[in-house]
Amino acid sequence: MATVPLDQGLLLAAILFTLGLVGVLARRNLLFILMSLEVMLNAAGVAFIVAGARWAAPGGQVMFILVLTLAATEVSVGLALILLMHRRIPTLDADAGDQLKG
Amino acid sequence: MNSTFEISAIVAVLATVMTITRASAVHALLYLTVSLLAVALVFFVLGAPFAAALEVIIYAGAIMVLFVFVIMMLNIGDMAADLERAWLTPSMWIGPSFLAVLLAIELGVVVTAGGYGHRAGSVVDARAVGVALVGPYMLAVELASFLLLAGLVAAFHLGRSITRAD
């Protein structure tokens, strides 16, 4: 297996993270905001794996598993909330949340 | 230079760009799956086969299936894509893109100026990860189980109120 410089891997993580950030900031649809959040969490996982590979330490993959757990929990609760909100207000607009009452 | 790493990194970035710019949720989801599979290939090249397998099984498998189920339940039609196109005016992208490009340049300068050298060139297999999980990271595993339990309770509670509302 050929070697990969650490800075190239971290650069990939940084680009993926900022792309996810653009998605969270620019989109109005709640589904797309959740997808962009997944991209950002995945970029954090890439940074952990790259650093773990640099020093051949298992700690990077352990932290990736914890990030994966966080992402799975976040997306299941987030999607349940989207479904619940969609029953009350039939739109996916993130700005429509201010119409919720009590 | 490792062409496998570079090609899959470029595929991941392009697929992510397509994900955040699509109007249709299903198309964005398919591009996101491609991006996650490319990242799994990056993990494999970096000598983390266990993380690559988890990326395919959990991210590209389980989490994407959750999104597909929710898109099916929301019953999004062609009207939603038109509405999305109306929301996505080009001027919407200027502010966030400017700020994010600034952040990307800053991050890029920081990570490329370090001179951290090359990776060690050995594979960290699933056995080493498992030993570390139940050894020094035991407390983190317990915290992750708390988090999963909290997520389970929350999803059950929210799902129950969805069925009761019908």
mmCIF file of C-alpha atoms in Angstrom:
data_model
loop_
_atom_site.group_PDB
_atom_site.id
_atom_site.type_symbol
_atom_site.label_atom_id
_atom_site.label_comp_id
_atom_site.label_asym_id
_atom_site.label_seq_id
_atom_site.Cartn_x
_atom_site.Cartn_y
_atom_site.Cartn_z
ATOM 1 C CA MET A 1 0.000 0.000 0.000
ATOM 2 C CA ALA A 2 1.399 3.383 -1.011
ATOM 3 C CA THR A 3 1.658 6.175 1.506
ATOM 4 C CA VAL A 4 -0.730 9.135 1.687
ATOM 5 C CA PRO A 5 0.543 12.429 3.113
ATOM 6 C CA LEU A 6 -1.353 13.498 6.204
ATOM 7 C CA ASP A 7 -2.063 16.977 4.859
ATOM 8 C CA GLN A 8 -3.844 15.596 1.756
ATOM 9 C CA GLY A 9 -6.194 13.549 3.940
ATOM 10 C CA LEU A 10 -6.852 16.487 6.266
ATOM 11 C CA LEU A 11 -7.455 18.704 3.218
ATOM 12 C CA LEU A 12 -10.164 16.253 2.050
ATOM 13 C CA ALA A 13 -11.753 16.400 5.518
ATOM 14 C CA ALA A 14 -11.651 20.220 5.509
ATOM 15 C CA ILE A 15 -13.233 20.475 2.023
ATOM 16 C CA LEU A 16 -16.000 17.989 2.911
ATOM 17 C CA PHE A 17 -16.672 19.850 6.177
ATOM 18 C CA THR A 18 -17.002 23.250 4.486
ATOM 19 C CA LEU A 19 -19.248 21.762 1.765
ATOM 20 C CA GLY A 20 -21.531 20.428 4.508
ATOM 21 C CA LEU A 21 -21.440 23.864 6.162
ATOM 22 C CA VAL A 22 -22.545 25.543 2.904
ATOM 23 C CA GLY A 23 -25.412 23.039 2.706
ATOM 24 C CA VAL A 24 -26.564 23.741 6.272
ATOM 25 C CA LEU A 25 -26.388 27.515 5.763
ATOM 26 C CA ALA A 26 -27.890 27.799 2.260
ATOM 27 C CA ARG A 27 -30.655 25.171 2.150
ATOM 28 C CA ARG A 28 -34.155 25.757 3.555
ATOM 29 C CA ASN A 29 -35.437 22.188 3.287
ATOM 30 C CA LEU A 30 -35.080 20.310 6.601
ATOM 31 C CA LEU A 31 -34.172 17.041 4.834
ATOM 32 C CA PHE A 32 -31.259 18.710 3.025
ATOM 33 C CA ILE A 33 -30.092 20.347 6.256
ATOM 34 C CA LEU A 34 -29.961 16.898 7.916
ATOM 35 C CA MET A 35 -28.064 15.453 4.913
ATOM 36 C CA SER A 36 -25.522 18.297 5.101
ATOM 37 C CA LEU A 37 -25.122 17.634 8.834
ATOM 38 C CA GLU A 38 -24.312 14.018 7.950
ATOM 39 C CA VAL A 39 -21.641 15.275 5.514
ATOM 40 C CA MET A 40 -20.099 17.434 8.279
ATOM 41 C CA LEU A 41 -20.046 14.550 10.788
ATOM 42 C CA ASN A 42 -18.561 12.271 8.128
ATOM 43 C CA ALA A 43 -15.809 14.850 7.491
ATOM 44 C CA ALA A 44 -14.959 14.804 11.202
ATOM 45 C CA GLY A 45 -14.718 11.008 10.951
ATOM 46 C CA VAL A 46 -12.350 11.336 7.961
ATOM 47 C CA ALA A 47 -10.078 13.607 10.026
ATOM 48 C CA PHE A 48 -9.990 11.028 12.849
ATOM 49 C CA ILE A 49 -9.208 8.136 10.472
ATOM 50 C CA VAL A 50 -6.447 10.115 8.701
ATOM 51 C CA ALA A 51 -4.794 11.028 12.014
ATOM 52 C CA GLY A 52 -5.148 7.443 13.276
ATOM 53 C CA ALA A 53 -3.526 6.131 10.085
ATOM 54 C CA ARG A 54 -0.627 8.596 10.370
ATOM 55 C CA TRP A 55 0.493 7.201 13.737
ATOM 56 C CA ALA A 56 -0.855 3.635 13.104
ATOM 57 C CA ALA A 57 -2.972 3.972 16.266
ATOM 58 C CA PRO A 58 -6.389 2.308 16.752
ATOM 59 C CA GLY A 59 -7.655 5.394 18.618
ATOM 60 C CA GLY A 60 -8.643 7.113 15.361
ATOM 61 C CA GLN A 61 -10.946 4.272 14.358
ATOM 62 C CA VAL A 62 -12.399 4.108 17.896
ATOM 63 C CA MET A 63 -13.296 7.810 17.678
ATOM 64 C CA PHE A 64 -14.751 7.200 14.197
ATOM 65 C CA ILE A 65 -17.052 4.535 15.689
ATOM 66 C CA LEU A 66 -18.183 7.034 18.343
ATOM 67 C CA VAL A 67 -18.853 9.687 15.647
ATOM 68 C CA LEU A 68 -20.837 7.041 13.738
ATOM 69 C CA THR A 69 -22.934 6.354 16.871
ATOM 70 C CA LEU A 70 -23.584 10.074 17.277
ATOM 71 C CA ALA A 71 -24.574 10.442 13.602
ATOM 72 C CA ALA A 72 -26.972 7.484 13.743
ATOM 73 C CA THR A 73 -28.663 8.772 16.929
ATOM 74 C CA GLU A 74 -28.870 12.335 15.614
ATOM 75 C CA VAL A 75 -30.397 11.338 12.291
ATOM 76 C CA SER A 76 -32.988 8.985 13.815
ATOM 77 C CA VAL A 77 -34.232 11.599 16.303
ATOM 78 C CA GLY A 78 -34.032 14.369 13.682
ATOM 79 C CA LEU A 79 -36.021 12.427 11.094
ATOM 80 C CA ALA A 80 -38.661 11.522 13.722
ATOM 81 C CA LEU A 81 -38.985 15.239 14.561
ATOM 82 C CA ILE A 82 -39.311 16.105 10.839
ATOM 83 C CA LEU A 83 -42.100 13.518 10.453
ATOM 84 C CA LEU A 84 -43.874 14.877 13.535
ATOM 85 C CA MET A 85 -43.620 18.488 12.304
ATOM 86 C CA HIS A 86 -44.792 17.458 8.823
ATOM 87 C CA ARG A 87 -48.035 16.113 10.379
ATOM 88 C CA ARG A 88 -48.802 19.509 11.947
ATOM 89 C CA ILE A 89 -47.561 21.783 9.135
ATOM 90 C CA PRO A 90 -47.371 20.044 5.732
ATOM 91 C CA THR A 91 -44.120 21.684 4.615
ATOM 92 C CA LEU A 92 -40.412 20.965 4.966
ATOM 93 C CA ASP A 93 -39.482 24.649 5.239
ATOM 94 C CA ALA A 94 -37.128 25.214 8.172
ATOM 95 C CA ASP A 95 -38.690 28.662 8.703
ATOM 96 C CA ALA A 96 -42.142 27.136 9.272
ATOM 97 C CA GLY A 97 -41.182 26.057 12.783
ATOM 98 C CA ASP A 98 -42.309 29.421 14.183
ATOM 99 C CA GLN A 99 -45.946 28.480 13.483
ATOM 100 C CA LEU A 100 -45.870 25.683 16.070
ATOM 101 C CA LYS A 101 -47.969 26.261 19.183
ATOM 102 C CA GLY A 102 -47.565 24.708 22.636
ATOM 103 C CA MET B 1 1.448 9.909 -4.666
ATOM 104 C CA ASN B 2 -1.429 7.508 -4.464
ATOM 105 C CA SER B 3 -3.835 7.687 -7.410
ATOM 106 C CA THR B 4 -6.505 5.531 -5.699
ATOM 107 C CA PHE B 5 -6.671 8.001 -2.833
ATOM 108 C CA GLU B 6 -6.753 11.028 -5.117
ATOM 109 C CA ILE B 7 -9.431 9.686 -7.456
ATOM 110 C CA SER B 8 -11.745 8.619 -4.636
ATOM 111 C CA ALA B 9 -11.190 11.941 -2.827
ATOM 112 C CA ILE B 10 -12.141 13.867 -5.982
ATOM 113 C CA VAL B 11 -15.210 11.650 -6.462
ATOM 114 C CA ALA B 12 -16.220 12.268 -2.831
ATOM 115 C CA VAL B 13 -15.922 16.058 -3.175
ATOM 116 C CA LEU B 14 -17.793 16.177 -6.524
ATOM 117 C CA ALA B 15 -20.594 13.927 -5.237
ATOM 118 C CA THR B 16 -20.935 16.100 -2.116
ATOM 119 C CA VAL B 17 -21.177 19.250 -4.269
ATOM 120 C CA MET B 18 -23.955 17.563 -6.262
ATOM 121 C CA THR B 19 -25.660 16.534 -2.988
ATOM 122 C CA ILE B 20 -25.959 20.048 -1.611
ATOM 123 C CA THR B 21 -27.109 21.596 -4.919
ATOM 124 C CA ARG B 22 -29.835 19.146 -6.074
ATOM 125 C CA ALA B 23 -33.508 20.139 -6.001
ATOM 126 C CA SER B 24 -34.856 16.596 -5.712
ATOM 127 C CA ALA B 25 -34.287 14.874 -2.357
ATOM 128 C CA VAL B 26 -33.904 11.398 -3.911
ATOM 129 C CA HIS B 27 -31.200 12.577 -6.330
ATOM 130 C CA ALA B 28 -29.320 14.261 -3.480
ATOM 131 C CA LEU B 29 -29.562 11.037 -1.464
ATOM 132 C CA LEU B 30 -28.087 8.950 -4.295
ATOM 133 C CA TYR B 31 -25.189 11.407 -4.700
ATOM 134 C CA LEU B 32 -24.633 11.335 -0.934
ATOM 135 C CA THR B 33 -24.429 7.528 -1.064
ATOM 136 C CA VAL B 34 -21.780 7.764 -3.816
ATOM 137 C CA SER B 35 -19.845 10.266 -1.680
ATOM 138 C CA LEU B 36 -19.958 7.946 1.355
ATOM 139 C CA LEU B 37 -18.791 4.949 -0.707
ATOM 140 C CA ALA B 38 -15.868 7.029 -2.049
ATOM 141 C CA VAL B 39 -14.948 7.997 1.519
ATOM 142 C CA ALA B 40 -15.064 4.292 2.448
ATOM 143 C CA LEU B 41 -12.494 3.663 -0.314
ATOM 144 C CA VAL B 42 -10.333 6.468 1.155
ATOM 145 C CA PHE B 43 -10.489 4.702 4.542
ATOM 146 C CA PHE B 44 -9.425 1.414 2.934
ATOM 147 C CA VAL B 45 -6.461 3.080 1.206
ATOM 148 C CA LEU B 46 -5.473 4.659 4.528
ATOM 149 C CA GLY B 47 -5.192 1.208 6.117
ATOM 150 C CA ALA B 48 -8.443 1.248 8.112
ATOM 151 C CA PRO B 49 -10.464 -1.670 6.642
ATOM 152 C CA PHE B 50 -12.736 -1.961 9.699
ATOM 153 C CA ALA B 51 -13.766 1.701 9.462
ATOM 154 C CA ALA B 52 -14.302 1.265 5.698
ATOM 155 C CA ALA B 53 -16.678 -1.657 6.337
ATOM 156 C CA LEU B 54 -18.556 0.335 9.013
ATOM 157 C CA GLU B 55 -18.837 3.315 6.632
ATOM 158 C CA VAL B 56 -20.490 1.106 3.984
ATOM 159 C CA ILE B 57 -22.734 -0.814 6.409
ATOM 160 C CA ILE B 58 -23.897 1.979 8.734
ATOM 161 C CA TYR B 59 -23.543 5.254 6.781
ATOM 162 C CA ALA B 60 -24.254 4.097 3.209
ATOM 163 C CA GLY B 61 -26.545 1.314 4.455
ATOM 164 C CA ALA B 62 -28.550 2.020 7.592
ATOM 165 C CA ILE B 63 -28.600 5.847 7.699
ATOM 166 C CA MET B 64 -29.383 6.195 3.972
ATOM 167 C CA VAL B 65 -32.224 3.630 4.326
ATOM 168 C CA LEU B 66 -33.654 5.802 7.132
ATOM 169 C CA PHE B 67 -33.625 8.811 4.783
ATOM 170 C CA VAL B 68 -35.304 6.743 2.016
ATOM 171 C CA PHE B 69 -38.050 5.624 4.423
ATOM 172 C CA VAL B 70 -38.719 9.189 5.558
ATOM 173 C CA ILE B 71 -38.828 10.471 1.941
ATOM 174 C CA MET B 72 -41.337 7.699 1.180
ATOM 175 C CA MET B 73 -43.463 8.585 4.237
ATOM 176 C CA LEU B 74 -43.414 12.318 3.451
ATOM 177 C CA ASN B 75 -44.809 11.554 -0.030
ATOM 178 C CA ILE B 76 -42.812 14.277 -1.791
ATOM 179 C CA GLY B 77 -44.009 14.874 -5.343
ATOM 180 C CA ASP B 78 -42.788 16.939 -8.310
ATOM 181 C CA MET B 79 -44.235 20.054 -6.678
ATOM 182 C CA ALA B 80 -41.638 19.845 -3.902
ATOM 183 C CA ALA B 81 -38.769 19.932 -6.416
ATOM 184 C CA ASP B 82 -40.294 23.024 -8.084
ATOM 185 C CA LEU B 83 -40.667 24.709 -4.689
ATOM 186 C CA GLU B 84 -37.050 23.796 -3.923
ATOM 187 C CA ARG B 85 -35.908 25.393 -7.197
ATOM 188 C CA ALA B 86 -37.818 28.539 -6.256
ATOM 189 C CA TRP B 87 -36.042 28.602 -2.862
ATOM 190 C CA LEU B 88 -32.614 28.006 -4.383
ATOM 191 C CA THR B 89 -32.044 31.364 -6.031
ATOM 192 C CA PRO B 90 -28.379 31.971 -6.939
ATOM 193 C CA SER B 91 -28.203 34.875 -4.496
ATOM 194 C CA MET B 92 -28.942 32.420 -1.640
ATOM 195 C CA TRP B 93 -25.544 30.812 -2.191
ATOM 196 C CA ILE B 94 -23.372 33.954 -2.153
ATOM 197 C CA GLY B 95 -23.127 34.628 1.578
ATOM 198 C CA PRO B 96 -22.692 31.037 2.848
ATOM 199 C CA SER B 97 -20.276 30.147 0.011
ATOM 200 C CA PHE B 98 -18.102 33.210 0.669
ATOM 201 C CA LEU B 99 -17.847 32.436 4.393
ATOM 202 C CA ALA B 100 -17.241 28.722 3.776
ATOM 203 C CA VAL B 101 -14.530 29.378 1.151
ATOM 204 C CA LEU B 102 -12.760 31.666 3.655
ATOM 205 C CA LEU B 103 -12.959 28.881 6.242
ATOM 206 C CA ALA B 104 -11.741 26.282 3.717
ATOM 207 C CA ILE B 105 -8.724 28.424 2.753
ATOM 208 C CA GLU B 106 -7.875 28.904 6.431
ATOM 209 C CA LEU B 107 -8.194 25.197 7.186
ATOM 210 C CA GLY B 108 -6.198 24.308 4.062
ATOM 211 C CA VAL B 109 -3.337 26.627 5.021
ATOM 212 C CA VAL B 110 -3.280 25.222 8.564
ATOM 213 C CA VAL B 111 -3.234 21.553 7.554
ATOM 214 C CA THR B 112 -0.742 21.934 4.686
ATOM 215 C CA ALA B 113 1.733 24.145 6.585
ATOM 216 C CA GLY B 114 2.321 21.581 9.321
ATOM 217 C CA GLY B 115 4.609 19.136 7.509
ATOM 218 C CA TYR B 116 3.333 16.147 9.472
ATOM 219 C CA GLY B 117 4.937 13.591 7.132
ATOM 220 C CA HIS B 118 3.504 10.421 5.656
ATOM 221 C CA ARG B 119 1.364 7.749 7.188
ATOM 222 C CA ALA B 120 3.107 4.907 8.976
ATOM 223 C CA GLY B 121 2.257 2.442 6.184
ATOM 224 C CA SER B 122 0.763 -0.305 8.322
ATOM 225 C CA VAL B 123 -2.834 -1.533 8.532
ATOM 226 C CA VAL B 124 -4.749 -1.099 11.802
ATOM 227 C CA ASP B 125 -7.056 -4.125 11.688
ATOM 228 C CA ALA B 126 -10.366 -4.818 13.442
ATOM 229 C CA ARG B 127 -8.602 -6.794 16.200
ATOM 230 C CA ALA B 128 -6.526 -3.790 17.314
ATOM 231 C CA VAL B 129 -9.630 -1.564 17.225
ATOM 232 C CA GLY B 130 -11.591 -4.067 19.334
ATOM 233 C CA VAL B 131 -8.821 -4.357 21.920
ATOM 234 C CA ALA B 132 -8.676 -0.546 22.191
ATOM 235 C CA LEU B 133 -12.497 -0.304 22.446
ATOM 236 C CA VAL B 134 -12.782 -2.561 25.504
ATOM 237 C CA GLY B 135 -9.470 -1.374 26.978
ATOM 238 C CA PRO B 136 -8.590 2.327 27.331
ATOM 239 C CA TYR B 137 -11.828 3.524 25.656
ATOM 240 C CA MET B 138 -14.251 1.571 27.901
ATOM 241 C CA LEU B 139 -15.763 4.758 29.376
ATOM 242 C CA ALA B 140 -16.374 6.196 25.892
ATOM 243 C CA VAL B 141 -18.184 2.982 24.901
ATOM 244 C CA GLU B 142 -20.415 3.289 27.981
ATOM 245 C CA LEU B 143 -21.170 6.932 27.092
ATOM 246 C CA ALA B 144 -22.031 5.850 23.538
ATOM 247 C CA SER B 145 -24.462 3.284 24.974
ATOM 248 C CA PHE B 146 -26.106 6.043 27.072
ATOM 249 C CA LEU B 147 -26.440 8.115 23.899
ATOM 250 C CA LEU B 148 -27.964 5.213 21.952
ATOM 251 C CA LEU B 149 -30.434 4.521 24.783
ATOM 252 C CA ALA B 150 -31.455 8.194 24.878
ATOM 253 C CA GLY B 151 -31.897 8.170 21.086
ATOM 254 C CA LEU B 152 -33.972 4.984 21.296
ATOM 255 C CA VAL B 153 -36.261 6.436 23.983
ATOM 256 C CA ALA B 154 -36.645 9.714 22.061
ATOM 257 C CA ALA B 155 -37.395 7.991 18.732
ATOM 258 C CA PHE B 156 -39.927 5.688 20.460
ATOM 259 C CA HIS B 157 -41.650 8.605 22.169
ATOM 260 C CA LEU B 158 -41.802 10.730 18.995
ATOM 261 C CA GLY B 159 -42.965 7.749 16.911
ATOM 262 C CA ARG B 160 -45.738 6.995 19.406
ATOM 263 C CA SER B 161 -47.100 10.521 19.177
ATOM 264 C CA ILE B 162 -47.018 10.269 15.337
ATOM 265 C CA THR B 163 -49.275 7.189 15.372
ATOM 266 C CA ARG B 164 -51.552 8.686 18.050
ATOM 267 C CA ALA B 165 -52.133 11.821 15.963
ATOM 268 C CA ASP B 166 -53.799 9.756 13.198
#
